[in-house]
Amino acid sequence: MTLSYRPDDTFAHRLDPRAKLGFQAAFALAAFAHTTPRGLLALTGVTAVALRVSGASAREAMWAYRFALPLLAAGPVFAAATLGPPWVRPAEGFDTALASYRVVLVLLVSAAYLRSTPVRESRAAIQHLVPGRAGQFLGAGVGFVFRFFPVLRGDLRRIRDASAARLGGEQSVVDRIRRVGVAGLARALARADRFAVALRARCFAWNPTLPHLSLSRTDVPVIAASVALAAWAVV
Amino acid sequence: MSTDTASVELVGEEAVENVARAALLAALTGAFAYVSFPNPVSPVTISLQVLGVFLAGLLLGPVWGGLSMVLYLAAGAVGAPVFAGGSSGIGSLVGQSGGYLWSYPVAAFVVGAIAHGGLVIRDPAEQSLVRLVGAMVVGTAIIYAFGTIGLSVVLGLSLREAFLAGAVAFIPAEAFKIAAAIGIVRSDQIAAE
């Protein structure tokens, strides 16, 4: 189960994507500047509100980020352990535990963004925020990656199934990686060539029509909160 | 809905091809994150993400290979589940593995620059084995250097602790990916593309 946009009518769904991106950046700044028990307690409250107003569930978000958790849990152990007496330094372990926890909070806030923002709005936000050709390239490219990622995942799955059916699992690791790599890459490149032809046939332009983005009164509290968090981070 | 009707600025032919290839290589890197193999010499499984970084540099060259990885990061940041374990979001870019992710555009650029001997693209299959392996070894060093520094900054660990916690178990598997990448760029199937 991965985190993705889910249509809804929550407060966060009605916000401008740029306001939400700004809020995430401000939140991360604040979390890194105030990695103290009191600071993180306050930010936990902010996180709970962000999840609440976007309709995201903390449990689903943690499940989506489960691969990050072992390292976050191991960090404090590595920080606390020392070779030689006193063997364990609890103070350093505690500091790293706080640092791990702030990462969890930042991940949860980004889960709220993912749940409440459709891809085309994110794309439009990128193109509005990054000026000129660079933004146009990023916007178009991000759209293409979204389009082709599931297709290529399917390609790789079929290649591996076919290989497994022919006892490919008996080969050495390098041979298996090479086989998946060659077949996967060949298909990706063939798709890229066909895609390029299709783009040219449809007059692929640097200035396509994007969904209209405009900041409204709804965004004011989020922008105010972002400014407050960023200011708190600097103080 | 605002439509720009004044002028349509078409993307040049060569750029269309490069944009398409960069996007597809970025998507392939994301799809590789889901492919894992049991490691014969370590309990940690081998995931192929880094192979995508190598291939982007080797096939697209430094400039478009690096841009391809920038697309990978941008798509992941706004929600494509392309990062390790199918995660995504800006949180991942500033999280404990953020250092690794930020290293990908740099590593793809450097791998491409060394393998092609500059910014002009040549056929990677015709480059010497030493040059290709060297390019990927340097790329691996960049990825782990960024990753270790990122982990140490984000979790407040010393560099040695970060290296032990987040890097040392994964490095041996890179040799397999380098060997496989050589086989991939030299295979007839890819050369014909």
PDB file of N, CA and C in Angstrom, chain A residues 2 21 24 32 65 67-68 71 75 78-79 89 96 99-100 102-103 106-107 110 114 122 133 137 141-142 144-146 149 152-153 156 160 173-174 177-178 181-182 185-186 188 193 196 203-207 209, chain B residues 2-4 7-11 16 20-21 23-24 28 30-31 34-38 40 59 64 71 74-75 78-81 85-88 90-91 94 96 153-155 157 161 165 176 180 183-184 189-190:
ATOM      1  N   THR A   2       0.821   1.996  -1.069  1.00  0.00           N
ATOM      2  CA  THR A   2       1.613   3.220  -1.098  1.00  0.00           C
ATOM      3  C   THR A   2       0.687   4.414  -0.899  1.00  0.00           C
ATOM      4  N   LEU A  21       3.229  22.908  -0.317  1.00  0.00           N
ATOM      5  CA  LEU A  21       4.672  22.658  -0.452  1.00  0.00           C
ATOM      6  C   LEU A  21       5.452  23.567   0.495  1.00  0.00           C
ATOM      7  N   GLN A  24       5.297  22.310   4.052  1.00  0.00           N
ATOM      8  CA  GLN A  24       6.183  21.174   4.327  1.00  0.00           C
ATOM      9  C   GLN A  24       7.609  21.634   4.555  1.00  0.00           C
ATOM     10  N   PHE A  32      13.973  20.559  12.276  1.00  0.00           N
ATOM     11  CA  PHE A  32      15.419  20.432  12.397  1.00  0.00           C
ATOM     12  C   PHE A  32      15.999  21.467  13.360  1.00  0.00           C
ATOM     13  N   TYR A  65       5.763   3.986   5.017  1.00  0.00           N
ATOM     14  CA  TYR A  65       7.170   4.312   5.257  1.00  0.00           C
ATOM     15  C   TYR A  65       7.862   3.235   6.095  1.00  0.00           C
ATOM     16  N   PHE A  67       9.754   0.807   5.503  1.00  0.00           N
ATOM     17  CA  PHE A  67      11.139   0.446   5.208  1.00  0.00           C
ATOM     18  C   PHE A  67      12.130   1.405   5.855  1.00  0.00           C
ATOM     19  N   ALA A  68      11.651   2.604   6.213  1.00  0.00           N
ATOM     20  CA  ALA A  68      12.545   3.572   6.851  1.00  0.00           C
ATOM     21  C   ALA A  68      12.679   3.262   8.345  1.00  0.00           C
ATOM     22  N   LEU A  71      15.950   1.530  10.269  1.00  0.00           N
ATOM     23  CA  LEU A  71      17.121   2.398  10.390  1.00  0.00           C
ATOM     24  C   LEU A  71      16.885   3.490  11.434  1.00  0.00           C
ATOM     25  N   GLY A  75      19.222   3.799  14.732  1.00  0.00           N
ATOM     26  CA  GLY A  75      20.073   4.983  14.903  1.00  0.00           C
ATOM     27  C   GLY A  75      20.450   5.247  16.355  1.00  0.00           C
ATOM     28  N   PHE A  78      23.014   2.762  17.674  1.00  0.00           N
ATOM     29  CA  PHE A  78      24.368   3.020  17.185  1.00  0.00           C
ATOM     30  C   PHE A  78      24.988   4.226  17.887  1.00  0.00           C
ATOM     31  N   ALA A  79      24.142   5.252  18.133  1.00  0.00           N
ATOM     32  CA  ALA A  79      24.666   6.461  18.764  1.00  0.00           C
ATOM     33  C   ALA A  79      25.052   6.196  20.216  1.00  0.00           C
ATOM     34  N   ARG A  89      26.269   5.206  26.122  1.00  0.00           N
ATOM     35  CA  ARG A  89      26.129   6.624  26.475  1.00  0.00           C
ATOM     36  C   ARG A  89      24.683   7.033  26.228  1.00  0.00           C
ATOM     37  N   THR A  96      19.783  11.142  19.474  1.00  0.00           N
ATOM     38  CA  THR A  96      19.485  10.546  18.177  1.00  0.00           C
ATOM     39  C   THR A  96      18.039  10.041  18.125  1.00  0.00           C
ATOM     40  N   ALA A  99      16.126  12.874  17.105  1.00  0.00           N
ATOM     41  CA  ALA A  99      16.346  13.131  15.685  1.00  0.00           C
ATOM     42  C   ALA A  99      15.532  12.152  14.829  1.00  0.00           C
ATOM     43  N   SER A 100      15.477  10.886  15.259  1.00  0.00           N
ATOM     44  CA  SER A 100      14.679   9.889  14.531  1.00  0.00           C
ATOM     45  C   SER A 100      13.207  10.272  14.554  1.00  0.00           C
ATOM     46  N   ARG A 102      11.898  13.216  14.808  1.00  0.00           N
ATOM     47  CA  ARG A 102      11.569  14.363  13.959  1.00  0.00           C
ATOM     48  C   ARG A 102      11.438  13.912  12.505  1.00  0.00           C
ATOM     49  N   VAL A 103      12.220  12.899  12.097  1.00  0.00           N
ATOM     50  CA  VAL A 103      12.087  12.385  10.725  1.00  0.00           C
ATOM     51  C   VAL A 103      10.699  11.776  10.541  1.00  0.00           C
ATOM     52  N   VAL A 106       8.252  14.564   9.974  1.00  0.00           N
ATOM     53  CA  VAL A 106       8.363  15.145   8.629  1.00  0.00           C
ATOM     54  C   VAL A 106       7.732  14.194   7.601  1.00  0.00           C
ATOM     55  N   LEU A 107       7.949  12.894   7.774  1.00  0.00           N
ATOM     56  CA  LEU A 107       7.356  11.918   6.848  1.00  0.00           C
ATOM     57  C   LEU A 107       5.829  11.961   6.925  1.00  0.00           C
ATOM     58  N   SER A 110       4.487  14.946   5.082  1.00  0.00           N
ATOM     59  CA  SER A 110       4.490  14.791   3.627  1.00  0.00           C
ATOM     60  C   SER A 110       3.423  13.793   3.200  1.00  0.00           C
ATOM     61  N   LEU A 114       0.656  14.170   0.120  1.00  0.00           N
ATOM     62  CA  LEU A 114       0.441  13.175  -0.941  1.00  0.00           C
ATOM     63  C   LEU A 114      -1.019  12.756  -1.012  1.00  0.00           C
ATOM     64  N   SER A 122       0.329  19.093  -8.607  1.00  0.00           N
ATOM     65  CA  SER A 122       1.738  19.139  -8.225  1.00  0.00           C
ATOM     66  C   SER A 122       2.574  19.579  -9.409  1.00  0.00           C
ATOM     67  N   ARG A 133      12.503  27.440 -18.748  1.00  0.00           N
ATOM     68  CA  ARG A 133      12.656  26.109 -19.337  1.00  0.00           C
ATOM     69  C   ARG A 133      12.808  25.021 -18.294  1.00  0.00           C
ATOM     70  N   PHE A 137      10.591  21.753 -18.191  1.00  0.00           N
ATOM     71  CA  PHE A 137      11.163  20.415 -18.321  1.00  0.00           C
ATOM     72  C   PHE A 137      10.776  19.552 -17.126  1.00  0.00           C
ATOM     73  N   GLY A 141       8.444  16.340 -17.447  1.00  0.00           N
ATOM     74  CA  GLY A 141       9.133  15.091 -17.126  1.00  0.00           C
ATOM     75  C   GLY A 141       8.479  14.363 -15.959  1.00  0.00           C
ATOM     76  N   VAL A 142       8.075  15.112 -14.941  1.00  0.00           N
ATOM     77  CA  VAL A 142       7.430  14.478 -13.781  1.00  0.00           C
ATOM     78  C   VAL A 142       6.134  13.783 -14.227  1.00  0.00           C
ATOM     79  N   PHE A 144       5.558  12.523 -17.146  1.00  0.00           N
ATOM     80  CA  PHE A 144       5.929  11.304 -17.889  1.00  0.00           C
ATOM     81  C   PHE A 144       6.353  10.188 -16.946  1.00  0.00           C
ATOM     82  N   VAL A 145       7.098  10.548 -15.897  1.00  0.00           N
ATOM     83  CA  VAL A 145       7.544   9.516 -14.958  1.00  0.00           C
ATOM     84  C   VAL A 145       6.326   8.859 -14.301  1.00  0.00           C
ATOM     85  N   PHE A 146       5.352   9.686 -13.882  1.00  0.00           N
ATOM     86  CA  PHE A 146       4.134   9.127 -13.292  1.00  0.00           C
ATOM     87  C   PHE A 146       3.453   8.183 -14.267  1.00  0.00           C
ATOM     88  N   PHE A 149       5.974   4.887 -14.904  1.00  0.00           N
ATOM     89  CA  PHE A 149       6.471   4.077 -13.794  1.00  0.00           C
ATOM     90  C   PHE A 149       5.678   2.770 -13.623  1.00  0.00           C
ATOM     91  N   LEU A 152       6.531   0.308 -16.530  1.00  0.00           N
ATOM     92  CA  LEU A 152       7.843  -0.344 -16.446  1.00  0.00           C
ATOM     93  C   LEU A 152       7.893  -1.341 -15.293  1.00  0.00           C
ATOM     94  N   ARG A 153       7.168  -1.026 -14.211  1.00  0.00           N
ATOM     95  CA  ARG A 153       7.103  -1.995 -13.105  1.00  0.00           C
ATOM     96  C   ARG A 153       6.475  -3.289 -13.579  1.00  0.00           C
ATOM     97  N   LEU A 156       9.000  -5.236 -15.687  1.00  0.00           N
ATOM     98  CA  LEU A 156      10.002  -5.939 -14.878  1.00  0.00           C
ATOM     99  C   LEU A 156       9.388  -7.165 -14.210  1.00  0.00           C
ATOM    100  N   ARG A 160      10.696 -10.989 -14.745  1.00  0.00           N
ATOM    101  CA  ARG A 160      11.123 -11.861 -13.647  1.00  0.00           C
ATOM    102  C   ARG A 160      10.297 -13.135 -13.592  1.00  0.00           C
ATOM    103  N   VAL A 173      23.896 -14.426  -9.186  1.00  0.00           N
ATOM    104  CA  VAL A 173      23.225 -13.141  -8.968  1.00  0.00           C
ATOM    105  C   VAL A 173      23.533 -12.156 -10.089  1.00  0.00           C
ATOM    106  N   VAL A 174      24.811 -12.092 -10.516  1.00  0.00           N
ATOM    107  CA  VAL A 174      25.174 -11.139 -11.560  1.00  0.00           C
ATOM    108  C   VAL A 174      24.402 -11.440 -12.847  1.00  0.00           C
ATOM    109  N   ILE A 177      20.783 -10.271 -12.416  1.00  0.00           N
ATOM    110  CA  ILE A 177      20.645  -8.810 -12.501  1.00  0.00           C
ATOM    111  C   ILE A 177      20.809  -8.376 -13.954  1.00  0.00           C
ATOM    112  N   ARG A 178      21.815  -8.975 -14.634  1.00  0.00           N
ATOM    113  CA  ARG A 178      22.078  -8.584 -16.017  1.00  0.00           C
ATOM    114  C   ARG A 178      20.857  -8.885 -16.893  1.00  0.00           C
ATOM    115  N   GLY A 181      18.137  -6.506 -16.161  1.00  0.00           N
ATOM    116  CA  GLY A 181      18.562  -5.179 -16.616  1.00  0.00           C
ATOM    117  C   GLY A 181      18.471  -5.048 -18.124  1.00  0.00           C
ATOM    118  N   VAL A 182      18.998  -6.043 -18.855  1.00  0.00           N
ATOM    119  CA  VAL A 182      18.984  -5.964 -20.327  1.00  0.00           C
ATOM    120  C   VAL A 182      17.551  -5.916 -20.838  1.00  0.00           C
ATOM    121  N   LEU A 185      15.728  -2.671 -19.640  1.00  0.00           N
ATOM    122  CA  LEU A 185      16.241  -1.468 -20.299  1.00  0.00           C
ATOM    123  C   LEU A 185      15.835  -1.449 -21.774  1.00  0.00           C
ATOM    124  N   ALA A 186      15.917  -2.610 -22.429  1.00  0.00           N
ATOM    125  CA  ALA A 186      15.548  -2.665 -23.852  1.00  0.00           C
ATOM    126  C   ALA A 186      14.096  -2.234 -24.023  1.00  0.00           C
ATOM    127  N   ALA A 188      12.359  -0.347 -21.939  1.00  0.00           N
ATOM    128  CA  ALA A 188      12.217   1.078 -21.593  1.00  0.00           C
ATOM    129  C   ALA A 188      12.664   1.949 -22.755  1.00  0.00           C
ATOM    130  N   ASP A 193      11.429   5.519 -27.410  1.00  0.00           N
ATOM    131  CA  ASP A 193      11.453   5.905 -28.826  1.00  0.00           C
ATOM    132  C   ASP A 193      10.041   6.068 -29.372  1.00  0.00           C
ATOM    133  N   ALA A 196       8.583   9.220 -27.965  1.00  0.00           N
ATOM    134  CA  ALA A 196       9.108  10.446 -28.576  1.00  0.00           C
ATOM    135  C   ALA A 196       8.405  10.711 -29.914  1.00  0.00           C
ATOM    136  N   CYS A 203       2.658  17.488 -31.504  1.00  0.00           N
ATOM    137  CA  CYS A 203       3.173  18.841 -31.310  1.00  0.00           C
ATOM    138  C   CYS A 203       3.499  19.127 -29.844  1.00  0.00           C
ATOM    139  N   PHE A 204       4.384  18.321 -29.262  1.00  0.00           N
ATOM    140  CA  PHE A 204       4.805  18.504 -27.873  1.00  0.00           C
ATOM    141  C   PHE A 204       5.427  19.897 -27.714  1.00  0.00           C
ATOM    142  N   ALA A 205       4.819  20.717 -26.868  1.00  0.00           N
ATOM    143  CA  ALA A 205       5.245  22.114 -26.766  1.00  0.00           C
ATOM    144  C   ALA A 205       5.785  22.414 -25.375  1.00  0.00           C
ATOM    145  N   TRP A 206       6.614  23.446 -25.290  1.00  0.00           N
ATOM    146  CA  TRP A 206       7.149  23.859 -23.994  1.00  0.00           C
ATOM    147  C   TRP A 206       6.083  24.566 -23.157  1.00  0.00           C
ATOM    148  N   ASN A 207       5.030  25.068 -23.798  1.00  0.00           N
ATOM    149  CA  ASN A 207       4.031  25.822 -23.028  1.00  0.00           C
ATOM    150  C   ASN A 207       2.631  25.215 -23.136  1.00  0.00           C
ATOM    151  N   THR A 209      -1.138  23.799 -21.709  1.00  0.00           N
ATOM    152  CA  THR A 209      -2.152  24.367 -20.831  1.00  0.00           C
ATOM    153  C   THR A 209      -2.157  23.624 -19.501  1.00  0.00           C
TER     154      THR A 209
ATOM    155  N   SER B   2      -6.485  28.638 -18.091  1.00  0.00           N
ATOM    156  CA  SER B   2      -5.894  29.643 -18.972  1.00  0.00           C
ATOM    157  C   SER B   2      -5.106  28.934 -20.074  1.00  0.00           C
ATOM    158  N   THR B   3      -5.466  29.195 -21.307  1.00  0.00           N
ATOM    159  CA  THR B   3      -4.772  28.570 -22.422  1.00  0.00           C
ATOM    160  C   THR B   3      -3.870  29.600 -23.074  1.00  0.00           C
ATOM    161  N   ASP B   4      -2.598  29.217 -23.261  1.00  0.00           N
ATOM    162  CA  ASP B   4      -1.670  30.122 -23.924  1.00  0.00           C
ATOM    163  C   ASP B   4      -1.848  29.963 -25.422  1.00  0.00           C
ATOM    164  N   SER B   7       1.286  31.755 -28.762  1.00  0.00           N
ATOM    165  CA  SER B   7       2.253  31.029 -29.567  1.00  0.00           C
ATOM    166  C   SER B   7       2.464  29.666 -28.945  1.00  0.00           C
ATOM    167  N   VAL B   8       2.706  28.685 -29.799  1.00  0.00           N
ATOM    168  CA  VAL B   8       3.034  27.370 -29.299  1.00  0.00           C
ATOM    169  C   VAL B   8       4.504  27.144 -29.593  1.00  0.00           C
ATOM    170  N   GLU B   9       5.256  26.906 -28.511  1.00  0.00           N
ATOM    171  CA  GLU B   9       6.698  26.788 -28.661  1.00  0.00           C
ATOM    172  C   GLU B   9       7.043  25.313 -28.695  1.00  0.00           C
ATOM    173  N   LEU B  10       7.211  24.758 -29.887  1.00  0.00           N
ATOM    174  CA  LEU B  10       7.448  23.322 -30.003  1.00  0.00           C
ATOM    175  C   LEU B  10       8.829  22.948 -29.458  1.00  0.00           C
ATOM    176  N   VAL B  11       8.885  21.762 -28.871  1.00  0.00           N
ATOM    177  CA  VAL B  11      10.158  21.256 -28.374  1.00  0.00           C
ATOM    178  C   VAL B  11      10.915  20.665 -29.557  1.00  0.00           C
ATOM    179  N   VAL B  16      13.062  16.332 -27.696  1.00  0.00           N
ATOM    180  CA  VAL B  16      11.940  15.437 -27.399  1.00  0.00           C
ATOM    181  C   VAL B  16      12.464  14.047 -27.071  1.00  0.00           C
ATOM    182  N   ALA B  20      12.170  12.214 -23.442  1.00  0.00           N
ATOM    183  CA  ALA B  20      11.489  10.918 -23.324  1.00  0.00           C
ATOM    184  C   ALA B  20      12.415   9.891 -22.688  1.00  0.00           C
ATOM    185  N   ARG B  21      13.673   9.847 -23.153  1.00  0.00           N
ATOM    186  CA  ARG B  21      14.606   8.857 -22.594  1.00  0.00           C
ATOM    187  C   ARG B  21      14.908   9.152 -21.127  1.00  0.00           C
ATOM    188  N   ALA B  23      12.978  10.637 -18.950  1.00  0.00           N
ATOM    189  CA  ALA B  23      11.809  10.287 -18.131  1.00  0.00           C
ATOM    190  C   ALA B  23      11.696   8.775 -17.977  1.00  0.00           C
ATOM    191  N   LEU B  24      11.948   8.042 -19.076  1.00  0.00           N
ATOM    192  CA  LEU B  24      11.826   6.587 -19.002  1.00  0.00           C
ATOM    193  C   LEU B  24      12.914   5.981 -18.106  1.00  0.00           C
ATOM    194  N   LEU B  28      12.350   3.876 -14.856  1.00  0.00           N
ATOM    195  CA  LEU B  28      12.969   2.553 -14.716  1.00  0.00           C
ATOM    196  C   LEU B  28      13.717   2.451 -13.390  1.00  0.00           C
ATOM    197  N   GLY B  30      12.929   3.976 -10.701  1.00  0.00           N
ATOM    198  CA  GLY B  30      11.887   3.773  -9.697  1.00  0.00           C
ATOM    199  C   GLY B  30      11.384   2.340  -9.690  1.00  0.00           C
ATOM    200  N   ALA B  31      11.211   1.766 -10.879  1.00  0.00           N
ATOM    201  CA  ALA B  31      10.722   0.380 -10.956  1.00  0.00           C
ATOM    202  C   ALA B  31      11.785  -0.578 -10.419  1.00  0.00           C
ATOM    203  N   TYR B  34      11.862  -1.754  -6.774  1.00  0.00           N
ATOM    204  CA  TYR B  34      10.999  -2.858  -6.321  1.00  0.00           C
ATOM    205  C   TYR B  34      11.613  -4.224  -6.609  1.00  0.00           C
ATOM    206  N   VAL B  35      12.728  -4.248  -7.349  1.00  0.00           N
ATOM    207  CA  VAL B  35      13.339  -5.526  -7.708  1.00  0.00           C
ATOM    208  C   VAL B  35      14.452  -5.810  -6.721  1.00  0.00           C
ATOM    209  N   SER B  36      14.359  -6.931  -6.010  1.00  0.00           N
ATOM    210  CA  SER B  36      15.452  -7.248  -5.090  1.00  0.00           C
ATOM    211  C   SER B  36      15.860  -8.703  -5.258  1.00  0.00           C
ATOM    212  N   PHE B  37      17.141  -8.942  -5.055  1.00  0.00           N
ATOM    213  CA  PHE B  37      17.694 -10.284  -5.161  1.00  0.00           C
ATOM    214  C   PHE B  37      18.338 -10.654  -3.836  1.00  0.00           C
ATOM    215  N   PRO B  38      18.305 -11.955  -3.476  1.00  0.00           N
ATOM    216  CA  PRO B  38      19.029 -12.367  -2.267  1.00  0.00           C
ATOM    217  C   PRO B  38      20.523 -12.213  -2.508  1.00  0.00           C
ATOM    218  N   PRO B  40      24.252 -13.292  -1.991  1.00  0.00           N
ATOM    219  CA  PRO B  40      24.919 -14.522  -1.546  1.00  0.00           C
ATOM    220  C   PRO B  40      25.919 -14.299  -0.414  1.00  0.00           C
ATOM    221  N   LEU B  59      24.228   5.503 -20.409  1.00  0.00           N
ATOM    222  CA  LEU B  59      23.510   5.535 -21.688  1.00  0.00           C
ATOM    223  C   LEU B  59      23.142   6.942 -22.136  1.00  0.00           C
ATOM    224  N   TRP B  64      22.119  14.545 -19.694  1.00  0.00           N
ATOM    225  CA  TRP B  64      20.757  13.996 -19.640  1.00  0.00           C
ATOM    226  C   TRP B  64      20.627  12.901 -18.591  1.00  0.00           C
ATOM    227  N   LEU B  71      14.650  14.337 -12.491  1.00  0.00           N
ATOM    228  CA  LEU B  71      13.229  14.010 -12.694  1.00  0.00           C
ATOM    229  C   LEU B  71      12.774  12.944 -11.704  1.00  0.00           C
ATOM    230  N   ALA B  74      12.215  14.639  -8.417  1.00  0.00           N
ATOM    231  CA  ALA B  74      11.039  15.521  -8.428  1.00  0.00           C
ATOM    232  C   ALA B  74       9.756  14.696  -8.429  1.00  0.00           C
ATOM    233  N   ALA B  75       9.727  13.629  -9.244  1.00  0.00           N
ATOM    234  CA  ALA B  75       8.519  12.800  -9.296  1.00  0.00           C
ATOM    235  C   ALA B  75       8.271  12.137  -7.944  1.00  0.00           C
ATOM    236  N   VAL B  78       6.801  14.617  -5.311  1.00  0.00           N
ATOM    237  CA  VAL B  78       5.380  14.969  -5.381  1.00  0.00           C
ATOM    238  C   VAL B  78       4.485  13.731  -5.411  1.00  0.00           C
ATOM    239  N   GLY B  79       5.034  12.548  -5.141  1.00  0.00           N
ATOM    240  CA  GLY B  79       4.136  11.436  -4.866  1.00  0.00           C
ATOM    241  C   GLY B  79       4.282  10.171  -5.680  1.00  0.00           C
ATOM    242  N   ALA B  80       5.149  10.125  -6.711  1.00  0.00           N
ATOM    243  CA  ALA B  80       5.325   8.837  -7.390  1.00  0.00           C
ATOM    244  C   ALA B  80       6.061   7.900  -6.430  1.00  0.00           C
ATOM    245  N   PRO B  81       5.536   6.680  -6.230  1.00  0.00           N
ATOM    246  CA  PRO B  81       6.162   5.795  -5.227  1.00  0.00           C
ATOM    247  C   PRO B  81       7.441   5.155  -5.744  1.00  0.00           C
ATOM    248  N   GLY B  85      11.480   0.980  -1.212  1.00  0.00           N
ATOM    249  CA  GLY B  85      10.326   0.454  -0.494  1.00  0.00           C
ATOM    250  C   GLY B  85       9.017   1.083  -0.925  1.00  0.00           C
ATOM    251  N   GLY B  86       8.994   1.734  -2.092  1.00  0.00           N
ATOM    252  CA  GLY B  86       7.750   2.318  -2.586  1.00  0.00           C
ATOM    253  C   GLY B  86       7.334   3.573  -1.847  1.00  0.00           C
ATOM    254  N   SER B  87       8.287   4.244  -1.173  1.00  0.00           N
ATOM    255  CA  SER B  87       7.918   5.469  -0.461  1.00  0.00           C
ATOM    256  C   SER B  87       8.050   6.667  -1.401  1.00  0.00           C
ATOM    257  N   SER B  88       7.566   7.811  -0.954  1.00  0.00           N
ATOM    258  CA  SER B  88       7.636   9.031  -1.755  1.00  0.00           C
ATOM    259  C   SER B  88       7.428  10.210  -0.825  1.00  0.00           C
ATOM    260  N   ILE B  90       8.218  14.676   0.003  1.00  0.00           N
ATOM    261  CA  ILE B  90       9.335  15.552   0.344  1.00  0.00           C
ATOM    262  C   ILE B  90      10.023  15.067   1.622  1.00  0.00           C
ATOM    263  N   GLY B  91       9.233  14.447   2.496  1.00  0.00           N
ATOM    264  CA  GLY B  91       9.796  13.908   3.737  1.00  0.00           C
ATOM    265  C   GLY B  91      10.953  12.962   3.474  1.00  0.00           C
ATOM    266  N   VAL B  94      14.299  14.753   2.914  1.00  0.00           N
ATOM    267  CA  VAL B  94      15.005  15.308   4.077  1.00  0.00           C
ATOM    268  C   VAL B  94      15.092  14.279   5.193  1.00  0.00           C
ATOM    269  N   GLN B  96      16.127  10.156   6.658  1.00  0.00           N
ATOM    270  CA  GLN B  96      17.421   9.517   6.920  1.00  0.00           C
ATOM    271  C   GLN B  96      18.122   9.049   5.656  1.00  0.00           C
ATOM    272  N   VAL B 153      23.996  13.723   9.460  1.00  0.00           N
ATOM    273  CA  VAL B 153      23.386  15.029   9.762  1.00  0.00           C
ATOM    274  C   VAL B 153      21.961  14.848  10.290  1.00  0.00           C
ATOM    275  N   VAL B 154      21.178  13.990   9.608  1.00  0.00           N
ATOM    276  CA  VAL B 154      19.759  13.874   9.950  1.00  0.00           C
ATOM    277  C   VAL B 154      19.557  13.218  11.310  1.00  0.00           C
ATOM    278  N   LEU B 155      20.348  12.183  11.608  1.00  0.00           N
ATOM    279  CA  LEU B 155      20.146  11.488  12.890  1.00  0.00           C
ATOM    280  C   LEU B 155      21.146  11.920  13.964  1.00  0.00           C
ATOM    281  N   LEU B 157      24.371  11.442  14.130  1.00  0.00           N
ATOM    282  CA  LEU B 157      25.374  10.407  14.414  1.00  0.00           C
ATOM    283  C   LEU B 157      26.740  10.909  13.960  1.00  0.00           C
ATOM    284  N   GLU B 161      29.638   6.170  12.907  1.00  0.00           N
ATOM    285  CA  GLU B 161      28.402   5.479  13.295  1.00  0.00           C
ATOM    286  C   GLU B 161      27.447   5.412  12.118  1.00  0.00           C
ATOM    287  N   ALA B 165      25.929   2.123  10.416  1.00  0.00           N
ATOM    288  CA  ALA B 165      24.482   1.880  10.494  1.00  0.00           C
ATOM    289  C   ALA B 165      23.849   1.808   9.109  1.00  0.00           C
ATOM    290  N   PHE B 176      28.304  -6.446  -7.627  1.00  0.00           N
ATOM    291  CA  PHE B 176      27.431  -7.222  -8.525  1.00  0.00           C
ATOM    292  C   PHE B 176      26.762  -6.312  -9.546  1.00  0.00           C
ATOM    293  N   ALA B 180      27.065  -6.362 -13.555  1.00  0.00           N
ATOM    294  CA  ALA B 180      25.873  -6.525 -14.387  1.00  0.00           C
ATOM    295  C   ALA B 180      25.723  -5.354 -15.352  1.00  0.00           C
ATOM    296  N   GLY B 183      27.781  -5.813 -18.397  1.00  0.00           N
ATOM    297  CA  GLY B 183      27.133  -6.766 -19.299  1.00  0.00           C
ATOM    298  C   GLY B 183      25.956  -6.132 -20.027  1.00  0.00           C
ATOM    299  N   ILE B 184      25.234  -5.252 -19.343  1.00  0.00           N
ATOM    300  CA  ILE B 184      24.038  -4.651 -19.951  1.00  0.00           C
ATOM    301  C   ILE B 184      24.428  -3.704 -21.086  1.00  0.00           C
ATOM    302  N   GLN B 189      21.490  -6.686 -27.463  1.00  0.00           N
ATOM    303  CA  GLN B 189      20.103  -6.204 -27.443  1.00  0.00           C
ATOM    304  C   GLN B 189      20.043  -4.692 -27.203  1.00  0.00           C
ATOM    305  N   ILE B 190      20.922  -4.177 -26.306  1.00  0.00           N
ATOM    306  CA  ILE B 190      20.910  -2.746 -26.007  1.00  0.00           C
ATOM    307  C   ILE B 190      21.627  -1.977 -27.113  1.00  0.00           C
TER     308      ILE B 190
END
